[in-house]
Short mmCIF file of C-alpha atoms in Angstrom, two decimals:
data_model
loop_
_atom_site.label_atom_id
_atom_site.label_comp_id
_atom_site.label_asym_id
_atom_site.label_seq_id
_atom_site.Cartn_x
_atom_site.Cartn_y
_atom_site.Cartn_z
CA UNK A 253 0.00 0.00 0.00
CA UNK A 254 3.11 2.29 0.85
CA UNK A 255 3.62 2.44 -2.88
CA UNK A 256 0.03 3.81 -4.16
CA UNK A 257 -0.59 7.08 -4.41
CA UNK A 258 -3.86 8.47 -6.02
CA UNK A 259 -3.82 11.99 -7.51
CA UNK A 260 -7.33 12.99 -7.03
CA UNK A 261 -9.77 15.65 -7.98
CA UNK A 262 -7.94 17.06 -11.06
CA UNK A 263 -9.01 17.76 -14.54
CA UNK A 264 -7.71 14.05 -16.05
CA UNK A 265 -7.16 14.10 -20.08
CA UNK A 266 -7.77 10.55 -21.14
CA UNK A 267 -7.08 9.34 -25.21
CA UNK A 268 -11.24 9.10 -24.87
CA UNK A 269 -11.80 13.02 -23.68
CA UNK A 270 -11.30 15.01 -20.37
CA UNK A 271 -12.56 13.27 -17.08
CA UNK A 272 -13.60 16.12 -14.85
CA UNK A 273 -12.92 15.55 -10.56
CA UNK A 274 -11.06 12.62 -12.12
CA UNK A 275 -8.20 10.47 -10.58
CA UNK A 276 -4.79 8.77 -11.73
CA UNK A 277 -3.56 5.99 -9.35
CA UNK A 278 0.04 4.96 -8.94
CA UNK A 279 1.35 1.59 -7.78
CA UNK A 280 4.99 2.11 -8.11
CA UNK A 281 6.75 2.59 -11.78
CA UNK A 282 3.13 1.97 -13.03
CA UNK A 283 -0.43 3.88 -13.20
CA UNK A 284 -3.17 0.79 -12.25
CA UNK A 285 -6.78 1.00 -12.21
CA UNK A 286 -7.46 0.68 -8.45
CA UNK A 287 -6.16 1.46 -4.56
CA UNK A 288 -6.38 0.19 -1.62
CA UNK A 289 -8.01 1.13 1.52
CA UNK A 290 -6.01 3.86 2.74
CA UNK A 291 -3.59 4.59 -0.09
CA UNK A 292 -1.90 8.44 -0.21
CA UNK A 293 -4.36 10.73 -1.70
CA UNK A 294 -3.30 14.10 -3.42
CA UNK A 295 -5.45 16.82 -4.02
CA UNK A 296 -5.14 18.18 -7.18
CA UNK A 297 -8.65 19.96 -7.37
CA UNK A 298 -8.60 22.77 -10.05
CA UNK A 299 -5.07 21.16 -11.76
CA UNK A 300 -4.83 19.27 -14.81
CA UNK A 301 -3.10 15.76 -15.08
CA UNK A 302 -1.63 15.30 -18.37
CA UNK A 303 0.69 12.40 -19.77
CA UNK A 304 4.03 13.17 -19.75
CA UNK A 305 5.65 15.12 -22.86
CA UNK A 306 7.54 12.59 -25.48
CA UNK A 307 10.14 15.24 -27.49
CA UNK A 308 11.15 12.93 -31.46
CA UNK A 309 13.22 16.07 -31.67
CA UNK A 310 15.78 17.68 -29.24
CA UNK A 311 19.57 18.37 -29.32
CA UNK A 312 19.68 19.58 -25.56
CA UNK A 313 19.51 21.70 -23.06
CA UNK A 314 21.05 22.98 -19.23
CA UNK A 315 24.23 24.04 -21.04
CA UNK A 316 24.75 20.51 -22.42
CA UNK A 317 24.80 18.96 -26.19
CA UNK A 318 23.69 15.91 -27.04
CA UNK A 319 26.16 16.13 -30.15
CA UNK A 320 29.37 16.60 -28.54
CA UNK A 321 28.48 15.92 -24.61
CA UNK A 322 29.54 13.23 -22.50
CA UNK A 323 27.28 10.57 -21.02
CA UNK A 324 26.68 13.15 -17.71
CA UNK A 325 26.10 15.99 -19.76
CA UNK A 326 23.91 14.35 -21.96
CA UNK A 327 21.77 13.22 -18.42
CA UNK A 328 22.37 16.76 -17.68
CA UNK A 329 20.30 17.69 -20.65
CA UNK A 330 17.93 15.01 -20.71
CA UNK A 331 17.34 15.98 -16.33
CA UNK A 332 16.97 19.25 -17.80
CA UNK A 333 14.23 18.99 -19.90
CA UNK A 334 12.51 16.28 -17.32
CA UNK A 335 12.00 19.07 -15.41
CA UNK A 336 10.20 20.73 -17.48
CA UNK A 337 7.86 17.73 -18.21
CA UNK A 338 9.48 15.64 -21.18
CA UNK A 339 9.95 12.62 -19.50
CA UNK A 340 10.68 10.82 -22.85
CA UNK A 341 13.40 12.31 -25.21
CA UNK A 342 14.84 11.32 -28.16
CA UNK A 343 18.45 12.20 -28.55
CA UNK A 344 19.16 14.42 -31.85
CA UNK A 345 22.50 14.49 -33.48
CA UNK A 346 23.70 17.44 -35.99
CA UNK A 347 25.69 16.66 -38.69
CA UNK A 348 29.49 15.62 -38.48
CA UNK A 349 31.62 13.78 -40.69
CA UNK A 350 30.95 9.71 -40.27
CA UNK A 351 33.25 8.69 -37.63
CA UNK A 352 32.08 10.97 -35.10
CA UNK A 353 28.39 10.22 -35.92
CA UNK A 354 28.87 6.69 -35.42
CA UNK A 355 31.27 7.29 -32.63
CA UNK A 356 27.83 9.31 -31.13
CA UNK A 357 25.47 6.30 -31.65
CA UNK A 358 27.53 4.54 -29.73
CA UNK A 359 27.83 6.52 -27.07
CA UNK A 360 24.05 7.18 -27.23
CA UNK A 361 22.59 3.71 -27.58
CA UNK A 362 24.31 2.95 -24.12
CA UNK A 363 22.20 5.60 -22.48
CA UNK A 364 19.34 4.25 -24.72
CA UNK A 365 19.55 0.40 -23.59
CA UNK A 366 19.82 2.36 -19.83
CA UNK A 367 16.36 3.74 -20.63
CA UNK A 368 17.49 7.19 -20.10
CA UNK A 369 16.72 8.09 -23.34
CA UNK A 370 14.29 6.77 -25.85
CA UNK A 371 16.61 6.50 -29.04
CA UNK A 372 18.52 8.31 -31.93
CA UNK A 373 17.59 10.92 -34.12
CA UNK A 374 20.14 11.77 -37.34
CA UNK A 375 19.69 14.92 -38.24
CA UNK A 376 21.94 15.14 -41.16
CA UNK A 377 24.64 14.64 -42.79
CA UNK A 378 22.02 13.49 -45.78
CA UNK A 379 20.96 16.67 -46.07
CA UNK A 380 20.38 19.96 -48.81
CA UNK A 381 22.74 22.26 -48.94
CA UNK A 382 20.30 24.57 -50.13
CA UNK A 383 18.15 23.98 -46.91
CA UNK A 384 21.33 23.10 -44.49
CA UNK A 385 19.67 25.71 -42.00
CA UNK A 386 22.63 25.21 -38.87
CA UNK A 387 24.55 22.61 -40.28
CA UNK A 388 27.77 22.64 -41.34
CA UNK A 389 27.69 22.83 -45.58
CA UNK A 390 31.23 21.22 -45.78
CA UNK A 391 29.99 17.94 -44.19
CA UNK A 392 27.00 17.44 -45.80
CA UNK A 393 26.85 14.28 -48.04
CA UNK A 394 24.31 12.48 -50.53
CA UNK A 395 22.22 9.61 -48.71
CA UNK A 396 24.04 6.41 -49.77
CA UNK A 397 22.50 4.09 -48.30
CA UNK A 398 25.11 2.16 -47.32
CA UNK A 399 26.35 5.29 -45.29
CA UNK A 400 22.78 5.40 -44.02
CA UNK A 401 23.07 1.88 -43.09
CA UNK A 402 26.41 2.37 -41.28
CA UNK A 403 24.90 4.64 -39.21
CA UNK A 404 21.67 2.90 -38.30
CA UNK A 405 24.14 0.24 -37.70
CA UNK A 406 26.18 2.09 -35.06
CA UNK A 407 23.07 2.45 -33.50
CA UNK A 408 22.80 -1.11 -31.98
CA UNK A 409 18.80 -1.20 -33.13
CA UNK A 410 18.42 2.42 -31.01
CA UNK A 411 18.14 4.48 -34.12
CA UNK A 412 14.53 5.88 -33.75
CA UNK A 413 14.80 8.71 -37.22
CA UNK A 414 16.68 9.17 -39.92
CA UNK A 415 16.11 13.18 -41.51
CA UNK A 416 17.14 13.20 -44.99
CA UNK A 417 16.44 15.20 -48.48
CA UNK A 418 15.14 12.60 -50.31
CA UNK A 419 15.61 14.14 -53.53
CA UNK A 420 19.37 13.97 -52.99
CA UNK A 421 20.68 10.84 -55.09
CA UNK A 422 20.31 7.62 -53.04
CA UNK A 423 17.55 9.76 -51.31
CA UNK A 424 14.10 7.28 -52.09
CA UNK A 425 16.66 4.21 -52.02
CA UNK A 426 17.46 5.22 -48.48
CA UNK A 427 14.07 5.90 -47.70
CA UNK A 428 13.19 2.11 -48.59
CA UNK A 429 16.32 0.78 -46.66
CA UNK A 430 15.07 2.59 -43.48
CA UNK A 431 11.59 0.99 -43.56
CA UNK A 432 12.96 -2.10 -43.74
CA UNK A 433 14.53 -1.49 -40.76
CA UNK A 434 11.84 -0.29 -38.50
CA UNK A 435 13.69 3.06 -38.46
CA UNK A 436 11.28 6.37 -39.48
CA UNK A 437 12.75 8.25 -42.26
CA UNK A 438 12.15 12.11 -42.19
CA UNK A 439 11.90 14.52 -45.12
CA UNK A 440 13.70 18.00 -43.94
CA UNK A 441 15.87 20.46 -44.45
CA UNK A 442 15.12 19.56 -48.31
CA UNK A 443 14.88 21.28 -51.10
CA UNK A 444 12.20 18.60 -52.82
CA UNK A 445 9.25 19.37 -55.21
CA UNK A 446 5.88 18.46 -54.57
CA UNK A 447 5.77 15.40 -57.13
CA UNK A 448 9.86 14.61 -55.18
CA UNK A 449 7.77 14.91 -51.85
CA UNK A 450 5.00 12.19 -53.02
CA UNK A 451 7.87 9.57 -53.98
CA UNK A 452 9.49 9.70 -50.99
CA UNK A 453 5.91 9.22 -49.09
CA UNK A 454 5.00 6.35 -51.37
CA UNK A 455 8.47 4.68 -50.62
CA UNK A 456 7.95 4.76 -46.96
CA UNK A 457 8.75 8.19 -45.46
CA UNK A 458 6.20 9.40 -42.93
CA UNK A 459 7.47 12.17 -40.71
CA UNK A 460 8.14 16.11 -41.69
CA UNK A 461 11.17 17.72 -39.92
CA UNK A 462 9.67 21.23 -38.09
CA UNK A 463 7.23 21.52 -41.43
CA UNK A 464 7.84 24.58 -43.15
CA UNK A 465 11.60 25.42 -41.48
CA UNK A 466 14.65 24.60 -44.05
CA UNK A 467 12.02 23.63 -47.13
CA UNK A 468 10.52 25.84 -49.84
CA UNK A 469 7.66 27.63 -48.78
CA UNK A 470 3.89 27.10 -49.74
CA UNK A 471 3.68 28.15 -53.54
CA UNK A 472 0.43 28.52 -55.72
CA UNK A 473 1.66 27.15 -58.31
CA UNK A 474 4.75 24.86 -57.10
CA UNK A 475 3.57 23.54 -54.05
CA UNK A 476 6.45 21.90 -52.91
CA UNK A 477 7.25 19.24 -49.60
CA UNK A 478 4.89 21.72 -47.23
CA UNK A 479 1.72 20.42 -49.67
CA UNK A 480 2.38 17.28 -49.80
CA UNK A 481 3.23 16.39 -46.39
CA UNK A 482 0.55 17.88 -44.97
CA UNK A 483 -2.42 16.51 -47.28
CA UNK A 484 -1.26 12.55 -46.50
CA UNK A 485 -2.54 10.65 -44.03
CA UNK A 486 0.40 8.41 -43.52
CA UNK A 487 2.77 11.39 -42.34
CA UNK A 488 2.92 12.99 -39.17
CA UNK A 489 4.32 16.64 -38.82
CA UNK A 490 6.78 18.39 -36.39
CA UNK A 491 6.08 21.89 -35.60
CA UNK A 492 8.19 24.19 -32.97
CA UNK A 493 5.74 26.41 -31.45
CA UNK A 494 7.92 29.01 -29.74
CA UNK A 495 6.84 32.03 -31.30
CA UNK A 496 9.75 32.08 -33.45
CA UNK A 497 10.06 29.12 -35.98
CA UNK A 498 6.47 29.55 -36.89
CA UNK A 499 3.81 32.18 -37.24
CA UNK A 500 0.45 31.26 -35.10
CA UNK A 501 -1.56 30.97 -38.71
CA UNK A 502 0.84 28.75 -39.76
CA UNK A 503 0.36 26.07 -37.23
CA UNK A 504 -3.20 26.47 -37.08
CA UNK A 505 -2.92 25.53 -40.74
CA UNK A 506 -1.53 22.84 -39.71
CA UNK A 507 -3.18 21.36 -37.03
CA UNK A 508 -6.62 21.99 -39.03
CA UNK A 509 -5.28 20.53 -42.29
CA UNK A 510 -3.27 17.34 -40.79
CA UNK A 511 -5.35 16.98 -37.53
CA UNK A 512 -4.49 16.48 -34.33
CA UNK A 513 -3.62 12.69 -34.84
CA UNK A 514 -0.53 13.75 -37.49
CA UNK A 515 1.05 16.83 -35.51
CA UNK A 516 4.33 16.31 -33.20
CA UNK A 517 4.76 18.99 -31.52
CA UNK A 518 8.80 19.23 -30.44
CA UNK A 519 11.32 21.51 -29.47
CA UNK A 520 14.34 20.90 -31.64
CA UNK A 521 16.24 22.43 -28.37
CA UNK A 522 19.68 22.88 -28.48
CA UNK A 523 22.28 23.69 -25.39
CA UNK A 524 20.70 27.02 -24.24
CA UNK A 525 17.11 25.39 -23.50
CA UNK A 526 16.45 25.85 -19.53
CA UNK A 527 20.13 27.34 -19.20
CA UNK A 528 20.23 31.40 -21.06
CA UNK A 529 21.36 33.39 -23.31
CA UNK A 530 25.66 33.01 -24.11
CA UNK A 531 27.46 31.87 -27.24
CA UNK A 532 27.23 28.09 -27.35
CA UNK A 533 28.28 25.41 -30.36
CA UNK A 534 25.75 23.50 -32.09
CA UNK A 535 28.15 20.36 -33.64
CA UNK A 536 30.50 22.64 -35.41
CA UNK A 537 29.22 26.17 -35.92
CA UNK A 538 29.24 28.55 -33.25
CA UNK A 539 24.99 29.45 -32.03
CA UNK A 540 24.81 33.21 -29.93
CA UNK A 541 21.24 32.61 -28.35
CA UNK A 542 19.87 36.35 -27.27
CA UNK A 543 16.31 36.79 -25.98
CA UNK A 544 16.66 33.30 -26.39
CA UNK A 545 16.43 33.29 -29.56
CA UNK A 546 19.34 30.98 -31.24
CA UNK A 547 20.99 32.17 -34.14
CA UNK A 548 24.17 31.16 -35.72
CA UNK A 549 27.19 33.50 -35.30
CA UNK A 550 27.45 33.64 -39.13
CA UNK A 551 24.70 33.97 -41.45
CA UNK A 552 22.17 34.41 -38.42
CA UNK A 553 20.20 31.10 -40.11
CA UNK A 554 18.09 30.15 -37.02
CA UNK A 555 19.41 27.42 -34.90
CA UNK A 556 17.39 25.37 -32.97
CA UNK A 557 15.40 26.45 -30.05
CA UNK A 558 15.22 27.01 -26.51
CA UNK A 559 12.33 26.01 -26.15
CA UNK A 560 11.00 23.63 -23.77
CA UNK A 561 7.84 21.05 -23.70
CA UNK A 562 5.99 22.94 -20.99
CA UNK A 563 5.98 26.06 -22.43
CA UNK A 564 5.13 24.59 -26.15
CA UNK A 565 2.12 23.02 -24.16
CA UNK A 566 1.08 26.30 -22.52
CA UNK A 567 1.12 28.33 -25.56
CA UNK A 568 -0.56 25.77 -27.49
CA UNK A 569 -3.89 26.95 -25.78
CA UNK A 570 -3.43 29.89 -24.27
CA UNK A 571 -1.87 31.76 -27.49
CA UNK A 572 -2.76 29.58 -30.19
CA UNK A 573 -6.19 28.49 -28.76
CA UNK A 574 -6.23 24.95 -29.62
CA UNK A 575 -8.18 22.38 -27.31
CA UNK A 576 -5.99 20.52 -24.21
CA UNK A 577 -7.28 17.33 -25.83
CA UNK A 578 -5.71 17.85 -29.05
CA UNK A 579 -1.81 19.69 -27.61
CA UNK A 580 -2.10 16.11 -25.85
CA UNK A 581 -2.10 14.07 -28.68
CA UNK A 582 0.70 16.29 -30.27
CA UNK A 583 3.08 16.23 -27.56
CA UNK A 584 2.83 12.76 -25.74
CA UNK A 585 0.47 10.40 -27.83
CA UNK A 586 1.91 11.12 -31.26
CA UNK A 587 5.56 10.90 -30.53
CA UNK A 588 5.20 8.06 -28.66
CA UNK A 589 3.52 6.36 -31.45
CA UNK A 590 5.97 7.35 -33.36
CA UNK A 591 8.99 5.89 -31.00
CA UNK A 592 7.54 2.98 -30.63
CA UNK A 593 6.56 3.10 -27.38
CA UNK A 594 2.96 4.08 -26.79
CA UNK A 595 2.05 0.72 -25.17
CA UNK A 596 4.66 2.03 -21.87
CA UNK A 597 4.32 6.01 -22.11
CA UNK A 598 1.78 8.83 -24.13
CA UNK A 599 -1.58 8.70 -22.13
CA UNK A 600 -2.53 7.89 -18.78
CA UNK A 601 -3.74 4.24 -18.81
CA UNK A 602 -3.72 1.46 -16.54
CA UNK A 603 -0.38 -0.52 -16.97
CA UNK A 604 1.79 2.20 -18.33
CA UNK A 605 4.61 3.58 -16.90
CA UNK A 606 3.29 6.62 -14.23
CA UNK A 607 4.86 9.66 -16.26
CA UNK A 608 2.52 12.28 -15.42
CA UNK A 609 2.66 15.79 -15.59
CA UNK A 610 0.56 18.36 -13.32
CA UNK A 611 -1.06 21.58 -14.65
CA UNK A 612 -2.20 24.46 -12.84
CA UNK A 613 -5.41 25.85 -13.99
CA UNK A 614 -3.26 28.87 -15.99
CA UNK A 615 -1.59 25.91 -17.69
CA UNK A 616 1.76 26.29 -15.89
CA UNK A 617 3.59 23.09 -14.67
CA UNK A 618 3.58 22.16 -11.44
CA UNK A 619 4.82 18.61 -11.18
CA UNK A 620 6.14 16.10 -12.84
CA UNK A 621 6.47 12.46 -12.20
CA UNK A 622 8.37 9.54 -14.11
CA UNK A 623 7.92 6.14 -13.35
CA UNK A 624 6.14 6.54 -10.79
CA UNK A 625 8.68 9.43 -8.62
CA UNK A 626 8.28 12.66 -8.53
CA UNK A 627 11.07 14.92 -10.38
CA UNK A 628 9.10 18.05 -9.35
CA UNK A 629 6.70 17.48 -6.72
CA UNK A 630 3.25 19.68 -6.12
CA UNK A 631 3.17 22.13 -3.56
CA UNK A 632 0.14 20.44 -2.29
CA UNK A 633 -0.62 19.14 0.97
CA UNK A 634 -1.54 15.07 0.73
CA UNK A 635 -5.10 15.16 1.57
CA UNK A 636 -5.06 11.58 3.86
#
C-alpha cells in the first residue's frame, strides 16, 4: 500500500476526452486502475493531469549537447528537460563527418539500452545544402544508403529517425532501406518538389522535420514538400511552437489541415534550453542565443530552439487556442507512437509507466512524475 498514491480531484485528459474531478492511481513505476483502503491521496482539485511530454526532436539543453556531450552531460540535458515535463526524449544528433556520428550512436545507444533516453535521431549529414539551415555545408553528403546503413548500424537497433532530403541521389533508395529497418525516415531540411515529396511518401517516409523550417515555402503554383506532407494521411508533422520558428496561422494551418492525430509537436532544443542566453556550439558552428532566440554567429540562419515542452504546451492553448485534448495528442500520444513506445508512455492508462505531468489551472507546470517518482513534486498538501 506504501507504494500507491492516487492523484485525485484534477481535470484528467484521457485518449477518450477530459474526465472532470477525475483520478490517476500509482502503484509504483506503473499507473493501475485501483487502490487500496487507505492509499496516499493528493489533491489536485482545479489542476490538470496530463501524460508526460515525449520530445522525437531535441539536441539539448542545461548548457549541455547531445552532439558533442559526455554521457553526464547528456543526463544533464535530458534531467533538464525532465524538469520541465518531457519525460521521454529522443536524442538528436547534428551533422558531423561519419566517424564521429557513429562514434555518437555509440555513445548514445548505451544511455538508450539504460532507458534514459528513448533513441537516436540523425539529423543530417544526408541533407540539402540549399536547406542546411545550422549545419555545417562542408559535411554534408548524398544519402548512400550504405552510409545510411552504417549509421543505423552504429546504433545497436536504437536508431529511432533518420532526416534526410530525399531528392538527394540515393535519397528514395534510403528511404526504402530505413523501412525495412523499423527506423522512421524524415523529409527536412530539403529542397524537394511536390511530385519529389509524393515519392518519398510512397516509398515509406512518414514524418516532416519542423514543417515549413529549411524547405521551400507554400507556392500557388509549385507547391512543394509543405503540400504534400501535410495533405497525407500516412505522415505525421513536427512543428516548434515558440513564437519564433512559426507564425500562429501557420500552425493552425496545420493542425486543421493534418489533424491532431498527425502533428508532433517538439522543441528541436539545443544547449541554451532551460540554461540562457551566451554563445554556445551546435556540432561545429558557433549558435549566440539572445532573448533566447538561437541564431548562428554567421549567417544568423536560425538554430534550434530554446524552447521547452511545458511552455510549447502552454502556448498551445493559451496563445494559439487549440483544445488541451488535441496539444495532448501532439506532444505525448503522437511521438510516442511514433517511437515505438505508446504501449509504456503517451496517455494515462492502466499498466503504463506513471509519467505524469501536473497543470495548474493557468496551464503552468507544477509537477512532474516519471515512473512513478516525482522529479518536481506539487506544492500540495496530501489530503489523507
Amino acid at each position: 500500500m506504501a507504494d500507491h498514491k492516487v492523484l485525485a480531484g484534477a481535470h484528467v485528459v484521457l485518449p477518450t476526452g477530459i474526465v472532470e474531478n477525475g483520478r490517476v492511481i500509482v502503484d509504483g513505476e506503473r499507473i493501475v486502475g485501483s487502490a487500496p483502503e487507505g492509499a496516499e491521496t493528493i489533491d489536485l482539485t482545479g489542476h490538470w493531469l496530463v501524460p508526460g511530454f515525449v520530445d522525437t526532436h531535441n539536441h539539448g539543453g542545461g548548457g549541455a549537447s547531445f552532439t558533442s556531450g559526455t554521457a553526464e552531460e547528456v543526463l544533464q540535458g535530458v534531467r533538464t528537460h525532465r524538469l520541465h515535463g518531457t519525460t521521454t526524449t529522443a536524442a538528436s544528433l547534428v551533422t558531423g563527418d561519419m566517424d564521429f556520428l557513429t562514434a555518437r550512436a555509440g555513445l548514445l545507444s548505451e544511455l538508450a539500452e539504460q532507458g534514459e533516453i528513448a533513441g537516436i535521431h540523425f539529423e543530417g549529414p544526408f541533407i540539402s545544402p540549399c536547406r542546411k539551415g545550422a549545419h555545417d555545408e562542408t559535411l554534408l553528403r548524398y544519402p548512400d544508403p550504405a552510409e545510411v546503413r552504417k549509421l543505423v548500424d552504429a546504433a545497436r537497433g536504437r536508431a529511432t529517425m533518420v532526416t534526410l532530403a530525399t531528392e538527394l541521389p540515393g535519397g528514395i533508395d534510403s528511404v526504402r532501406l530505413l523501412a525495412e529497418h523499423g527506423v522512421t525516415a524524415a523529409i527536412g531540411h530539403t529542397d524537394a518538389t511536390y511530385e519529389q515529396t509524393v515519392a518519398a511518401i510512397d516509398a515509406g517516409a512518414t514524418v516532416a522535420t519542423h514543417l515549413y523550417n529549411a524547405m521551400p515555402a507554400l507556392g500557388h503554383r509549385a507547391p512543394g514538400p509543405i503540400a504534400a506532407l501535410l495533405e497525407d494521411e500516412r505522415v505525421t508533422v513536427e512543428l516548434i511552437n515558440d513564437g519564433t520558428h512559426l507564425h500562429p496561422a501557420a500552425l493552425e494551418l496545420a493542425f486543421r489541415h493534418a489533424g491532431p492525430g498527425r502533428v508532433a509537436l517538439i522543441t528541436d532544443a539545443m544547449d541554451a534550453a532551460g540554461f540562457g542566453d551566451g554563445r554556445y556550439m551546435l556540432g561545429t558552428l558557433e549558435v549566440e542565443v539572445k532573448d533566447s532566440v538561437a541564431r548562428l554567429v554567421e549567417g544568423g540562419s536560425i538554430a534550434g530552439s530554446t524552447l521547452t515542452l511545458d511552455r510549447a504546451f502552454k502556448r498551445s492553448v493559451t496563445v494559439d487556442g487549440l483544445p488541451v485534448e488535441s496539444v495532448v495528442r501532439a506532444i505525448s500520444a503522437n511521438p510516442a507512437r511514433l517511437l515505438g513506445v505508446y504501449d509504456r508512455v503517451g496517455s494515462l492508462e492502466p499498466g503504463k509507466d506513471a509519467d505524469i505531468v501536473v497543470l495548474d489551472a493557468d496551464l503552468t507546470l507544477r509537477g512532474v512524475m516519471r515512473k512513478g517518482a516525482w522529479i518536481v513534486e506539487p506544492a500540495i498538501a496530501a489530503a489523507v
